[in-house]
Coordinates of C-alpha atoms in Angstrom, one line a residue:
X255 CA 15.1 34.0 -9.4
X256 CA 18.5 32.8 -9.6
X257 CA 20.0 29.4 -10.3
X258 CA 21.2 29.0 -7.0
X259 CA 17.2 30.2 -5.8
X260 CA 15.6 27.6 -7.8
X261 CA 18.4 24.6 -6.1
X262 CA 17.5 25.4 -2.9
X263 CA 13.8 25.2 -3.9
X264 CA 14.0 22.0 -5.6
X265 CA 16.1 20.6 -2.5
X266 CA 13.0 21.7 0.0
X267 CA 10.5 20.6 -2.5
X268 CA 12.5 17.2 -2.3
X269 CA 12.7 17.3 2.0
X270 CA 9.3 18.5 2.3
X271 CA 8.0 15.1 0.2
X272 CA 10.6 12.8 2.0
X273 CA 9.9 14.1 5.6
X274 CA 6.0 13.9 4.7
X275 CA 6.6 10.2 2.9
X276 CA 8.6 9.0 6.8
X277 CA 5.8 10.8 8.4
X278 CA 2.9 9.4 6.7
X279 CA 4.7 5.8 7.1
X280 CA 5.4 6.0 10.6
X281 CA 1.7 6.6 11.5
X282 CA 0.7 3.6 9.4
X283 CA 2.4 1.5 11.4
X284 CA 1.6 2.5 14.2
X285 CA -2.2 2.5 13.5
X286 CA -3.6 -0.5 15.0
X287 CA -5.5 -3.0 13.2
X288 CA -9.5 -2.7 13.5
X289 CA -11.6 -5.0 15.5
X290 CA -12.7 -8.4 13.8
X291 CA -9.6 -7.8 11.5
X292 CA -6.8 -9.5 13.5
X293 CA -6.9 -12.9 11.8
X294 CA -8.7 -12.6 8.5
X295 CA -8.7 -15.9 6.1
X296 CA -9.7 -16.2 2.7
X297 CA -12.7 -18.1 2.4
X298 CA -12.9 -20.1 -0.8
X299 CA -16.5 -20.0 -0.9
X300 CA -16.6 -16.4 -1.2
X301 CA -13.3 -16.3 -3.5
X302 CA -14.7 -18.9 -6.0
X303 CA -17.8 -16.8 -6.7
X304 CA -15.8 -13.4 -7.2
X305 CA -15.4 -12.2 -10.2
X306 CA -12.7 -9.2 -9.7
X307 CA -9.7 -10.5 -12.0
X308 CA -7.5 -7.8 -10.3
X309 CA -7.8 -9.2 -6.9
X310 CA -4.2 -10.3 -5.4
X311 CA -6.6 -13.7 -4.1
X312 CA -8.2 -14.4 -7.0
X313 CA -4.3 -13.7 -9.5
X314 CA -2.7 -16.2 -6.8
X315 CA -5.2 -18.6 -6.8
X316 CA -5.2 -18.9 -10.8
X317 CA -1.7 -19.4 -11.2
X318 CA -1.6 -22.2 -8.1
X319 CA -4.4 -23.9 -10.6
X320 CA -2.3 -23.8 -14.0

């Protein structure tokens, strides 16, 4: 194949990603959120007792504490 073959390859590989990236974000915004989901809280009680040290929750609360 020539060079100018493997450009216009790489070029649709690139669009083909992008246009599936916009696609694939559109639709995720658009999906609505679930039932019982609309106005979630962190409960403390439950959050105190986790143990998962790569929770976003659990990183934010620690650094609030220090």
């Amino acid at each position: 194949m020539s060079q100018t073959g493997y450009l216009i390859l790489a070029i649709s590989i690139i669009a083909a990603l992008l246009i599936t990236f916009i696609v694939s974000f559109v639709l995720y915004r658009r999906t609505p959120v679930p039932k019982g989901c609309e106005n979630i809280k962190i409960n403390e009680e439950n959050c105190s007792a986790c143990q998962n040290k790569e929770c976003q929750f659990h990183v934010s609360r620690n650094e609030e504490d220090k």
